[in-house]
Tab-separated table of C-alpha atoms and ligand atoms in Angstrom:
chain	number	residue	atom	x	y	z
A	5	MET	CA	86.094	27.190	43.649
A	6	ILE	CA	86.014	26.004	40.025
A	7	GLN	CA	82.690	24.998	38.489
A	8	ASP	CA	81.571	23.225	35.391
A	9	LEU	CA	77.804	23.183	35.189
A	10	HIS	CA	77.397	21.518	31.766
A	11	SER	CA	78.446	17.934	31.075
A	12	HIS	CA	77.059	14.841	29.351
A	13	THR	CA	77.254	11.110	30.014
A	14	TYR	CA	75.999	8.032	28.169
A	15	TYR	CA	72.447	9.131	29.090
A	16	SER	CA	72.743	11.557	26.174
A	17	PHE	CA	72.752	9.960	22.718
A	18	CYS	CA	75.893	11.875	21.837
A	19	GLY	CA	77.611	11.235	25.238
A	20	GLY	CA	80.263	8.548	25.617
A	21	ASP	CA	80.980	7.739	29.239
A	22	ALA	CA	79.422	6.548	32.458
A	23	PRO	CA	78.677	9.326	34.944
A	24	GLU	CA	81.373	7.914	37.198
A	25	THR	CA	84.005	8.314	34.440
A	26	VAL	CA	82.942	11.919	33.784
A	27	VAL	CA	83.081	12.727	37.517
A	28	GLU	CA	86.513	11.139	37.926
A	29	ALA	CA	87.884	13.226	35.014
A	30	ALA	CA	86.535	16.320	36.671
A	31	ILE	CA	88.103	15.417	39.991
A	32	ALA	CA	91.417	14.738	38.286
A	33	GLY	CA	91.161	18.151	36.588
A	34	GLY	CA	90.632	20.025	39.915
A	35	ILE	CA	86.960	20.863	39.364
A	36	ASP	CA	85.091	21.534	42.655
A	37	VAL	CA	81.468	21.582	41.403
A	38	LEU	CA	80.297	19.528	38.454
A	39	GLY	CA	76.806	19.707	36.990
A	40	ILE	CA	75.726	16.654	35.021
A	41	THR	CA	73.174	17.803	32.467
A	42	ASP	CA	72.142	15.072	30.105
A	43	ASN	CA	69.715	15.828	27.305
A	44	ASN	CA	66.095	15.335	28.408
A	45	TYR	CA	65.215	13.289	25.301
A	46	GLY	CA	68.264	10.975	25.803
A	47	VAL	CA	67.183	10.440	29.365
A	48	GLY	CA	63.509	10.105	28.648
A	49	TYR	CA	63.587	7.769	25.677
A	50	GLY	CA	66.606	5.827	26.819
A	51	ARG	CA	67.307	4.276	23.382
A	52	CYS	CA	67.963	6.105	20.182
A	53	ASP	CA	65.816	3.783	18.067
A	54	VAL	CA	62.892	4.455	20.373
A	55	PHE	CA	63.594	8.179	20.107
A	56	LEU	CA	63.705	8.041	16.355
A	57	SER	CA	60.581	5.907	16.060
A	58	GLN	CA	57.573	7.633	14.694
A	59	TYR	CA	55.733	6.034	17.605
A	60	ALA	CA	58.027	7.717	20.166
A	61	ALA	CA	55.128	9.818	21.427
A	62	GLY	CA	53.554	6.597	22.629
A	63	PHE	CA	56.431	6.075	25.061
A	64	ALA	CA	55.459	9.077	27.188
A	65	SER	CA	54.385	6.848	30.034
A	66	THR	CA	57.948	5.550	30.563
A	67	TYR	CA	59.458	8.996	30.170
A	68	GLU	CA	58.791	10.205	33.662
A	69	ARG	CA	60.154	6.975	35.124
A	70	MET	CA	63.314	7.453	33.078
A	71	LEU	CA	63.660	10.988	34.422
A	72	ARG	CA	63.615	9.479	37.932
A	73	LYS	CA	66.070	6.646	37.109
A	74	TYR	CA	68.609	8.985	35.678
A	75	TYR	CA	68.247	11.282	38.694
A	76	ASP	CA	68.710	8.332	41.069
A	77	HIS	CA	71.931	7.262	39.284
A	78	ILE	CA	73.363	10.786	39.404
A	79	ASN	CA	72.364	10.995	43.045
A	80	LEU	CA	74.281	7.829	43.838
A	81	VAL	CA	77.299	9.199	42.015
A	82	ARG	CA	76.895	12.419	43.988
A	83	GLU	CA	77.024	10.421	47.220
A	84	LYS	CA	79.920	8.216	46.095
A	85	TYR	CA	82.187	11.171	45.365
A	86	ALA	CA	81.050	13.434	48.229
A	87	GLY	CA	84.068	15.126	49.780
A	88	LYS	CA	86.015	14.978	46.537
A	89	ILE	CA	83.673	16.976	44.306
A	90	GLU	CA	80.184	18.423	44.559
A	91	VAL	CA	77.996	16.813	41.871
A	92	LYS	CA	74.827	18.715	40.905
A	93	ARG	CA	71.922	16.757	39.509
A	94	GLY	CA	70.962	18.584	36.367
A	95	ILE	CA	69.233	18.071	32.993
A	96	GLU	CA	69.487	19.953	29.716
A	97	LEU	CA	66.169	20.726	28.024
A	98	CYS	CA	65.893	20.854	24.293
A	99	THR	CA	62.970	23.134	23.469
A	100	LEU	CA	62.624	22.475	19.713
A	101	ASN	CA	58.967	22.411	18.871
A	102	ASP	CA	58.459	18.886	17.529
A	103	VAL	CA	57.012	15.683	18.951
A	104	ILE	CA	60.118	14.101	20.357
A	105	HIS	CA	62.547	16.800	21.606
A	106	PRO	CA	60.829	18.906	24.273
A	107	LEU	CA	59.791	17.687	27.684
A	108	PRO	CA	56.324	16.073	27.504
A	109	ASP	CA	53.577	18.287	28.962
A	110	GLY	CA	53.335	17.846	32.689
A	111	ALA	CA	56.632	15.855	33.058
A	112	ASP	CA	58.022	16.759	36.450
A	113	ILE	CA	61.708	17.805	36.767
A	114	SER	CA	61.322	19.963	39.852
A	115	PHE	CA	63.403	17.541	41.969
A	116	TYR	CA	66.574	18.184	39.978
A	117	ASP	CA	69.078	20.748	41.371
A	118	PHE	CA	68.897	22.694	38.165
A	119	CYS	CA	68.181	22.586	34.438
A	120	LEU	CA	69.670	24.179	31.385
A	121	ILE	CA	67.312	25.491	28.687
A	122	GLU	CA	68.522	25.477	25.130
A	123	ASN	CA	67.130	26.758	21.799
A	124	LEU	CA	65.512	29.713	23.620
A	125	ASP	CA	66.217	32.028	20.720
A	126	TRP	CA	65.088	29.642	17.918
A	127	LYS	CA	61.852	30.514	16.213
A	128	GLU	CA	60.812	26.833	16.524
A	129	SER	CA	61.222	26.863	20.329
A	130	VAL	CA	58.317	25.758	22.509
A	131	THR	CA	59.339	28.593	24.835
A	132	GLY	CA	58.147	31.136	22.243
A	133	GLY	CA	61.247	33.038	23.448
A	134	ASP	CA	59.629	33.580	26.878
A	135	LEU	CA	62.370	32.528	29.255
A	136	PHE	CA	60.488	33.434	32.381
A	137	ALA	CA	57.395	31.433	31.579
A	138	TYR	CA	59.364	28.308	30.634
A	139	ALA	CA	61.606	28.575	33.712
A	140	LYS	CA	58.426	28.519	35.771
A	141	ARG	CA	57.262	25.437	33.943
A	142	CYS	CA	60.593	23.745	34.744
A	143	ASP	CA	60.177	24.562	38.400
A	144	THR	CA	63.736	23.513	39.383
A	145	PRO	CA	65.324	25.632	42.196
A	146	VAL	CA	67.779	27.080	39.675
A	147	VAL	CA	67.548	27.384	35.872
A	148	GLY	CA	70.285	28.152	33.382
A	149	VAL	CA	70.248	29.449	29.808
A	150	ALA	CA	72.638	27.489	27.592
A	151	HIS	CA	73.947	28.072	24.035
A	152	THR	CA	72.335	31.534	23.780
A	153	ASP	CA	73.498	35.059	22.999
A	154	LEU	CA	71.259	36.718	25.541
A	155	PHE	CA	72.250	40.276	24.559
A	156	ALA	CA	70.975	39.509	21.015
A	157	HIS	CA	67.905	37.699	22.305
A	158	ILE	CA	67.000	40.603	24.584
A	159	ALA	CA	67.502	43.101	21.752
A	160	SER	CA	65.281	41.025	19.454
A	161	ARG	CA	62.510	41.312	22.053
A	162	GLY	CA	62.929	45.033	22.367
A	163	GLU	CA	63.814	44.792	26.063
A	164	ASP	CA	66.399	46.481	28.190
A	165	PRO	CA	69.360	44.236	29.039
A	166	TYR	CA	69.856	45.533	32.562
A	167	ASP	CA	66.130	45.056	33.373
A	168	TYR	CA	66.079	41.586	31.740
A	169	PHE	CA	69.172	40.341	33.591
A	170	SER	CA	67.854	41.798	36.861
A	171	ARG	CA	64.624	39.824	36.346
A	172	MET	CA	66.683	36.690	35.696
A	173	ALA	CA	68.512	37.277	38.977
A	174	GLU	CA	65.259	37.664	40.837
A	175	ASN	CA	63.979	34.379	39.346
A	176	ASN	CA	67.126	32.338	40.011
A	177	ILE	CA	67.948	32.064	36.296
A	178	PHE	CA	71.644	32.122	35.398
A	179	TRP	CA	73.415	32.504	32.083
A	180	GLU	CA	75.911	29.863	30.936
A	181	MET	CA	79.130	30.736	29.145
A	182	ASN	CA	79.699	27.664	26.993
A	183	VAL	CA	83.475	27.066	26.676
A	184	SER	CA	83.311	23.772	24.767
A	185	TYR	CA	86.379	22.998	22.655
A	186	ASP	CA	86.453	19.392	21.569
A	187	PRO	CA	86.071	17.122	18.528
A	188	THR	CA	82.348	16.453	19.351
A	189	HIS	CA	81.715	20.147	18.657
A	190	HIS	CA	84.287	20.273	15.821
A	191	TYR	CA	86.344	22.650	17.999
A	192	ARG	CA	83.625	25.236	17.537
A	193	VAL	CA	83.772	28.160	19.937
A	194	HIS	CA	80.588	30.048	20.918
A	195	GLY	CA	80.765	33.620	19.530
A	196	TYR	CA	78.592	35.053	22.297
A	197	MET	CA	81.037	33.744	24.915
A	198	VAL	CA	84.072	35.222	23.172
A	199	ASP	CA	82.131	38.468	22.720
A	200	PHE	CA	81.102	38.657	26.348
A	201	PHE	CA	84.621	38.167	27.747
A	202	ALA	CA	85.916	40.818	25.349
A	203	ASP	CA	83.213	43.420	26.149
A	204	GLU	CA	83.607	45.274	29.432
A	205	GLU	CA	80.405	47.173	28.892
A	206	LYS	CA	78.404	43.973	28.697
A	207	GLN	CA	80.190	42.557	31.696
A	208	ASP	CA	79.317	45.706	33.603
A	209	ILE	CA	75.599	45.395	32.807
A	210	VAL	CA	75.657	41.746	33.904
A	211	ARG	CA	77.590	42.531	37.096
A	212	ARG	CA	75.306	45.390	38.109
A	213	SER	CA	72.130	43.346	37.423
A	214	GLY	CA	73.216	40.651	39.866
A	215	VAL	CA	72.493	37.824	37.373
A	216	LEU	CA	74.659	34.795	37.994
A	217	VAL	CA	76.969	33.460	35.214
A	218	SER	CA	78.298	29.906	34.965
A	219	VAL	CA	81.006	28.191	32.951
A	220	GLY	CA	80.231	24.960	31.140
A	221	PHE	CA	82.459	22.754	28.983
A	222	ASP	CA	79.562	20.833	27.526
A	223	GLY	CA	81.770	17.765	27.555
A	224	HIS	CA	80.700	14.588	25.779
A	225	ARG	CA	83.812	12.420	26.186
A	226	ALA	CA	85.926	12.351	29.301
A	227	ALA	CA	89.051	11.835	27.125
A	228	ASP	CA	88.473	15.208	25.446
A	229	TYR	CA	87.958	17.145	28.672
A	230	LEU	CA	89.957	20.363	29.133
A	231	PRO	CA	89.735	21.308	32.821
A	232	ASP	CA	92.335	24.054	32.479
A	233	ARG	CA	90.055	25.817	30.018
A	234	VAL	CA	87.150	25.578	32.501
A	235	ARG	CA	89.447	26.968	35.230
A	236	GLU	CA	90.609	29.843	32.951
A	237	TYR	CA	87.051	31.017	32.310
A	238	ASN	CA	85.985	30.610	35.964
A	239	GLU	CA	88.966	32.888	36.843
A	240	LYS	CA	87.847	35.434	34.249
A	241	LEU	CA	84.428	35.660	35.937
A	242	ILE	CA	86.031	35.936	39.369
A	243	ALA	CA	88.380	38.662	38.125
A	244	ALA	CA	85.410	40.535	36.599
A	245	ASN	CA	83.582	40.284	39.930
A	246	ILE	CA	80.678	38.390	38.375
A	247	ARG	CA	79.038	35.946	40.665
A	248	ARG	CA	78.477	32.290	39.754
A	249	PRO	CA	75.687	29.889	40.735
A	250	PHE	CA	76.222	27.563	43.748
A	251	GLU	CA	78.925	29.741	45.257
B	8	LIG	ZN1	74.847	20.140	26.433
């Protein structure tokens, strides 16, 4: 079973395609489970000019409605392609501490299948680096950590990696291995991902802790999608006996 739990559609300002196009590219590539995870601010503000407006904060009342509309669309797509692929209704949460990026206080996302949290390890993050508190605020059944070197983050907090990952497992929080490789990301490869797959000691800590690990391509254009790369990294996790979400 091949998973990709990180993908973007035209609901993200940097995304290019309709959800249907993204899902069809995944089906053609042999993906079994696809998580659609558009950026919360793209979903919530809908239009880039609204987002960029200094008055964006005044649009908070439409934000929650947009969170529902996006979910409803992804849900229809999920139903349309049922039997061919399992679509998970997700959202990626920017946690930069400014007016327009993070989820507005009180905005409900608990009805999504899962969310991805990014910028956890930035000093400007609204999470304050506290993954467990922010995951509770998200309140989705499953939470993922995206774009983050968790071993470095854990070390910076003076915590023990095995204990931290075990706590993640207990709280249904998984760690995403971002395998993006496309022009949108200037063919940049995440160092923490390369490091993890090269380091058997780290893999052993993760495996023993029981924390789940996902693979995400972080795709923004269906034309640039590399499903074989997604398959390759899923197979690395399977070979390392590391469990994945939604198995
Ligand atoms: Zn993303």
